[in-house]
PDB file of C-alpha atoms in Angstrom:
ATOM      1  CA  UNK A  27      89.916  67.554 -14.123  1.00 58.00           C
ATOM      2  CA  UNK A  28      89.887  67.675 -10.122  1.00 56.00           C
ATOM      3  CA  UNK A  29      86.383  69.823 -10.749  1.00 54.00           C
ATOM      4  CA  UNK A  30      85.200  66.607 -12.312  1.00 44.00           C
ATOM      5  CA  UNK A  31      86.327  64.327  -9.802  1.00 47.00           C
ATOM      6  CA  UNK A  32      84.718  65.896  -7.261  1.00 45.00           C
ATOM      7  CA  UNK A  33      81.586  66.351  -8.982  1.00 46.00           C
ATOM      8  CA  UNK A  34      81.881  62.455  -9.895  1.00 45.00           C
ATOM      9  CA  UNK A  35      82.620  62.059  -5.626  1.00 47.00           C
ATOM     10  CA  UNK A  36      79.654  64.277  -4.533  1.00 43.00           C
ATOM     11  CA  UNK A  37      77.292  62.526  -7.269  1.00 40.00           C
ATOM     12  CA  UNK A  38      79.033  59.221  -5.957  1.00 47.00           C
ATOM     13  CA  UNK A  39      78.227  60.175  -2.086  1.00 49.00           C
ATOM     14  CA  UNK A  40      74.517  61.476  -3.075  1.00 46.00           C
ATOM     15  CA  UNK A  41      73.540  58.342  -4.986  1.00 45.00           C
ATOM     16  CA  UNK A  42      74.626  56.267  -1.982  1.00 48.00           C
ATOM     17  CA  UNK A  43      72.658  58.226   0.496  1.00 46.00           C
ATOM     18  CA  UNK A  44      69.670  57.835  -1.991  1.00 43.00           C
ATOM     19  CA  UNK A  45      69.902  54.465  -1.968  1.00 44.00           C
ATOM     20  CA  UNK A  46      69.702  54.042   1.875  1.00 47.00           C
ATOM     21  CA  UNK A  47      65.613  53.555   1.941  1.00 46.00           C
ATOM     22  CA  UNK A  48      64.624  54.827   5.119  1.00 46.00           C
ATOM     23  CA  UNK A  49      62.039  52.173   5.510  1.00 43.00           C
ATOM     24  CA  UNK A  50      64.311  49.179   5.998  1.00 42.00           C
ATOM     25  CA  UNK A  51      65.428  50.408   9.061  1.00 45.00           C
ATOM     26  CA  UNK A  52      62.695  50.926  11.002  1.00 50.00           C
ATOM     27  CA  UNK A  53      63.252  52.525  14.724  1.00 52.00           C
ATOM     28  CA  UNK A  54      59.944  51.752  17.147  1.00 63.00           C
ATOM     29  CA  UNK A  55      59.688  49.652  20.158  1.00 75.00           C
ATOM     30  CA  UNK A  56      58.213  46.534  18.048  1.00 84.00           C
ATOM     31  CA  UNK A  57      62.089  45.648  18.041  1.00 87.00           C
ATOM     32  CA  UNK A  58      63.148  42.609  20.203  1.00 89.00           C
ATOM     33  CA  UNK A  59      61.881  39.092  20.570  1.00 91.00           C
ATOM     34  CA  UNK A  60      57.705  38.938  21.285  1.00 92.00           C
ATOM     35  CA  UNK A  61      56.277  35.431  22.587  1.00 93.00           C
ATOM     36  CA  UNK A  62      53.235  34.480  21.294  1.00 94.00           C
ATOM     37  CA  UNK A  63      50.159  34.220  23.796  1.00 94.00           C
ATOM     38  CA  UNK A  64      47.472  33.516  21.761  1.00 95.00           C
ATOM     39  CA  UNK A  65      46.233  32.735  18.318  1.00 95.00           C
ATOM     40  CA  UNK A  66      42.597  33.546  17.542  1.00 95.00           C
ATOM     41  CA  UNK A  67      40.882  33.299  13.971  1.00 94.00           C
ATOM     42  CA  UNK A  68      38.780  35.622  13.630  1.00 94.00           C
ATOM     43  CA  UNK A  69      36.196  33.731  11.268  1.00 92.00           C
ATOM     44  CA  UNK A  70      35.412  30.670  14.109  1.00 93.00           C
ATOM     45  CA  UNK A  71      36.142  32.549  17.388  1.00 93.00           C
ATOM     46  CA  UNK A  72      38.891  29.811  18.122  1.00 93.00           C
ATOM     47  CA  UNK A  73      41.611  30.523  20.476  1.00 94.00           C
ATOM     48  CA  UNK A  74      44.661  28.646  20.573  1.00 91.00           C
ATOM     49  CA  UNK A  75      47.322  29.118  23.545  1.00 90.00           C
ATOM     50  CA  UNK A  76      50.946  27.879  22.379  1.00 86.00           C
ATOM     51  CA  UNK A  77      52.955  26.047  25.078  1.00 77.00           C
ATOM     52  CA  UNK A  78      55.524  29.356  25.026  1.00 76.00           C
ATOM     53  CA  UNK A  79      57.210  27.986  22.844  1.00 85.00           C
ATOM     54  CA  UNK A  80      56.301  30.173  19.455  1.00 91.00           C
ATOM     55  CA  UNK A  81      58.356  33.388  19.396  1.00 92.00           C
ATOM     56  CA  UNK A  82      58.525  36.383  16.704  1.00 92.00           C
ATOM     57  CA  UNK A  83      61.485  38.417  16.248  1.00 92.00           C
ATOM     58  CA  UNK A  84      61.853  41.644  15.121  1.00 91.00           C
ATOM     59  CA  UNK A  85      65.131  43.595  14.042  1.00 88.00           C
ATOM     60  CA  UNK A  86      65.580  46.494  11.964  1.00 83.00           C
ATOM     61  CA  UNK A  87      63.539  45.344   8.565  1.00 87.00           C
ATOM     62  CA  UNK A  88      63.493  41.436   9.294  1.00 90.00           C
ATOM     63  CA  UNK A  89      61.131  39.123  11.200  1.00 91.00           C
ATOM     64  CA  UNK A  90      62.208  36.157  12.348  1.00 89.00           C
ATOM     65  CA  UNK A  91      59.573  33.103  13.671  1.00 91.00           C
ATOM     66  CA  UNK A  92      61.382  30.907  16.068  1.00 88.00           C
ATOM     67  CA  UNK A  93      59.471  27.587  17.549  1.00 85.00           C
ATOM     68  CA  UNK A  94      61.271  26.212  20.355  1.00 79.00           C
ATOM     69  CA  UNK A  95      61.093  21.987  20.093  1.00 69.00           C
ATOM     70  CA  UNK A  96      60.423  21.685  24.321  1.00 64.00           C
ATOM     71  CA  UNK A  97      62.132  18.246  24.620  1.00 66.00           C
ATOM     72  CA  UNK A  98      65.202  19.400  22.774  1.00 64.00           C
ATOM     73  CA  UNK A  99      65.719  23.009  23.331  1.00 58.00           C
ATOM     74  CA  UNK A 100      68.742  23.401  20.443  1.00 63.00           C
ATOM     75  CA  UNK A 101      66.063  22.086  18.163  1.00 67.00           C
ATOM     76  CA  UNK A 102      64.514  25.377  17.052  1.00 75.00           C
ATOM     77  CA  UNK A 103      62.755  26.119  13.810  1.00 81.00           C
ATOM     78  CA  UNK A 104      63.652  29.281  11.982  1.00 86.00           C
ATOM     79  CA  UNK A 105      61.876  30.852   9.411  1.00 88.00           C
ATOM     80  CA  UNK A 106      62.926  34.605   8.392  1.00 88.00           C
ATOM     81  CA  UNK A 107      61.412  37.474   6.128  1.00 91.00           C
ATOM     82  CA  UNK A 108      61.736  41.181   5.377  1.00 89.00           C
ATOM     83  CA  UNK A 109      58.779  43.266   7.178  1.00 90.00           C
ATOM     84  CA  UNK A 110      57.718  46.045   5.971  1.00 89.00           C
ATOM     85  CA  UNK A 111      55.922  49.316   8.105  1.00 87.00           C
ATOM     86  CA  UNK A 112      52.580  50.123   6.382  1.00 88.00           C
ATOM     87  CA  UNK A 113      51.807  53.148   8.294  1.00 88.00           C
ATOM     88  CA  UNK A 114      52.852  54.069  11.777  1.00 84.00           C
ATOM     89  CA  UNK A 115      50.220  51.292  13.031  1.00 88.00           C
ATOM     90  CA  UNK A 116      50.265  48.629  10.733  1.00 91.00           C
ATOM     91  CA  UNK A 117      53.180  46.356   9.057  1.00 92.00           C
ATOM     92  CA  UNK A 118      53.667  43.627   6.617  1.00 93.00           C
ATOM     93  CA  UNK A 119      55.043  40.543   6.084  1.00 93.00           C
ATOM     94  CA  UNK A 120      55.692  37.775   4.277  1.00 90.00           C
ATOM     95  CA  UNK A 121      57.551  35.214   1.676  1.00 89.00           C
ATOM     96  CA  UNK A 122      59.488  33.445   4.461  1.00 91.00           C
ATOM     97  CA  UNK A 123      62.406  31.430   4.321  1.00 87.00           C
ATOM     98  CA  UNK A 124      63.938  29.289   6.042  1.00 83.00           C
ATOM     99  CA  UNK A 125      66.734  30.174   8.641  1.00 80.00           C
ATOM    100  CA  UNK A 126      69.452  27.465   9.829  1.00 73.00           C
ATOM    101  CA  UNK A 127      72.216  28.710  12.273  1.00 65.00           C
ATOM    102  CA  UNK A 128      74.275  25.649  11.378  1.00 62.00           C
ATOM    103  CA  UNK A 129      77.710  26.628   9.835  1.00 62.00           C
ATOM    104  CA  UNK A 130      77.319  30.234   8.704  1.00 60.00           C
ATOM    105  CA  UNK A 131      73.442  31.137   9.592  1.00 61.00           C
ATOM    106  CA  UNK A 132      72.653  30.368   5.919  1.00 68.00           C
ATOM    107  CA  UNK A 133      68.980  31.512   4.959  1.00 69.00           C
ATOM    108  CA  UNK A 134      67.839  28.920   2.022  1.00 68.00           C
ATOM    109  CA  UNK A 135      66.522  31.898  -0.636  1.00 69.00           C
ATOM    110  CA  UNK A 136      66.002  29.364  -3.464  1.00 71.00           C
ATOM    111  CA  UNK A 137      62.810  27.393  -1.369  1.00 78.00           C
ATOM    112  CA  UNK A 138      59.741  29.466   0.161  1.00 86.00           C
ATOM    113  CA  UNK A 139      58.557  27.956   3.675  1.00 88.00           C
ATOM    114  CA  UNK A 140      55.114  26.309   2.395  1.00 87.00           C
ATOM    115  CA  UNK A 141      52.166  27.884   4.346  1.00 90.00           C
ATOM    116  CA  UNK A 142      50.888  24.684   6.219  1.00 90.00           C
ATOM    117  CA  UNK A 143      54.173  25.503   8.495  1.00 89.00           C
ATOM    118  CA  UNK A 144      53.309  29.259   9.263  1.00 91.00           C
ATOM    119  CA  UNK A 145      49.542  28.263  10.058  1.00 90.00           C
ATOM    120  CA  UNK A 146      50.862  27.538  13.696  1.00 89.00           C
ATOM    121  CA  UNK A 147      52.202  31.166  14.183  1.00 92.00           C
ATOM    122  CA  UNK A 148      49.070  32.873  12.865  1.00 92.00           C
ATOM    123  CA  UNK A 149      50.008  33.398   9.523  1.00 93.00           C
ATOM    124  CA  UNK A 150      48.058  32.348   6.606  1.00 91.00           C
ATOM    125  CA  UNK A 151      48.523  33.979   3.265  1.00 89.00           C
ATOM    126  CA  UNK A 152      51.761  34.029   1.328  1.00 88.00           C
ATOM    127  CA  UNK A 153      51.578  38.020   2.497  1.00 92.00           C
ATOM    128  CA  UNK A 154      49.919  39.327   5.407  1.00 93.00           C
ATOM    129  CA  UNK A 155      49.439  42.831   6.824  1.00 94.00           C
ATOM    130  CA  UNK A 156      48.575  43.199  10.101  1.00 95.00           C
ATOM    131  CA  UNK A 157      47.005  46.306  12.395  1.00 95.00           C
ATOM    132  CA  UNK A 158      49.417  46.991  15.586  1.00 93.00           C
ATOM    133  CA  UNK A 159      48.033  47.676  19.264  1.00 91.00           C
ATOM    134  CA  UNK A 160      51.246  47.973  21.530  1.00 85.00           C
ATOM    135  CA  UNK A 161      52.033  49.037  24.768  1.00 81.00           C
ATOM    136  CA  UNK A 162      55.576  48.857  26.072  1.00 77.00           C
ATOM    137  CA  UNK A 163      54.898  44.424  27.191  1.00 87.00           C
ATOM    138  CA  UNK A 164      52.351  43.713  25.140  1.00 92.00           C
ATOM    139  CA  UNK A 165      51.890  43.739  21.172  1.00 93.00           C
ATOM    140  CA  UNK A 166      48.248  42.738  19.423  1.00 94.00           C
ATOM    141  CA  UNK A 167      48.699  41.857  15.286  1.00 95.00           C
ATOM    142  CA  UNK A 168      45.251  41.794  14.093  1.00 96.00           C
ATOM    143  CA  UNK A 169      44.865  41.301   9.952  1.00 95.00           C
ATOM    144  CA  UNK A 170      41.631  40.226   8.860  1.00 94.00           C
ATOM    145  CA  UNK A 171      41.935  36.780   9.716  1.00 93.00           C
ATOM    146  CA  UNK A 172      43.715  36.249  13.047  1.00 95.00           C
ATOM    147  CA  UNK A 173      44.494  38.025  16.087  1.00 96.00           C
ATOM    148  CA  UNK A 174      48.019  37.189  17.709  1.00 95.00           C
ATOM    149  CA  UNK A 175      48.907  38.612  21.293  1.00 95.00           C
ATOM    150  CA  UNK A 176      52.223  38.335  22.173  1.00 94.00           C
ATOM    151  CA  UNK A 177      54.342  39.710  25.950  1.00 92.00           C
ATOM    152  CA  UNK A 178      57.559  40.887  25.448  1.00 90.00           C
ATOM    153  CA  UNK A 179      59.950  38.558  26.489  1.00 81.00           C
TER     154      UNK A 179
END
């Protein structure tokens, strides 16, 4: 009987380190909060330069967009999604959702964020990877339709 307890306790303990994907937590200096600088699509040449107010923020597995509103600075809009690390230089992201930090920082995971609102922070399919260039200030997310530079903030 105790033999099969602690075979049922290792099995128990194995299963749960299993289960820990390695991926979700993803160590690298793309960690912290990244303003954006500039927005270019790549199929017109057209460069757009946000009034520092579009932010991405990146934490273990998750993204999160933040747009500060500049007249009312406690007005920001939230929208939050998994990322995922492609290969040592390239991650992915998508299927946003929207963050509120009201009572209990409730994401809403019934209702998608609909892509007109993630066209202003570069991002324009439902799923997008994107190519990193980073030095220890500066990131560069290039997928095949937009370039986004962003300074560390």
């Amino acid at each position: 009987m105790k033999r099969l307890l602690y075979f049922l306790g290792v099995l128990v303990l194995t299963l749960n380190a299993i289960s820990c994907k390695d991926h979700y937590y993803i160590e690298n200096d793309l960690h912290g909060v990244w303003q954006v600088t500039s927005i270019e699509k790549l199929s017109t040449g057209e460069v757009t330069e946000p009034a520092g107010d579009l932010y991405y923020m990146f934490q273990r597995s998750m993204v999160m967009l933040g747009r500060r509103s500049l007249t009312v600075p406690e007005n920001m809009v939230r929208y939050i999604a998994h990322f995922d690390l492609v290969n040592e230089d390239s991650i992915g992201m998508g299927d946003f959702r929207h963050y509120s930090t009201g009572e209990g920082n409730q994401i809403d995971k019934e209702k998608k964020v609909p892509l007109p609102s993630l066209r202003k922070f570069g991002l324009y399919q439902d799923y997008t990877t994107f190519y990193m260039e980073q030095s220890s200030h500066k990131l560069i997310l290039i997928s095949d339709s937009v370039r986004i530079e962003f300074r560390k903030y």
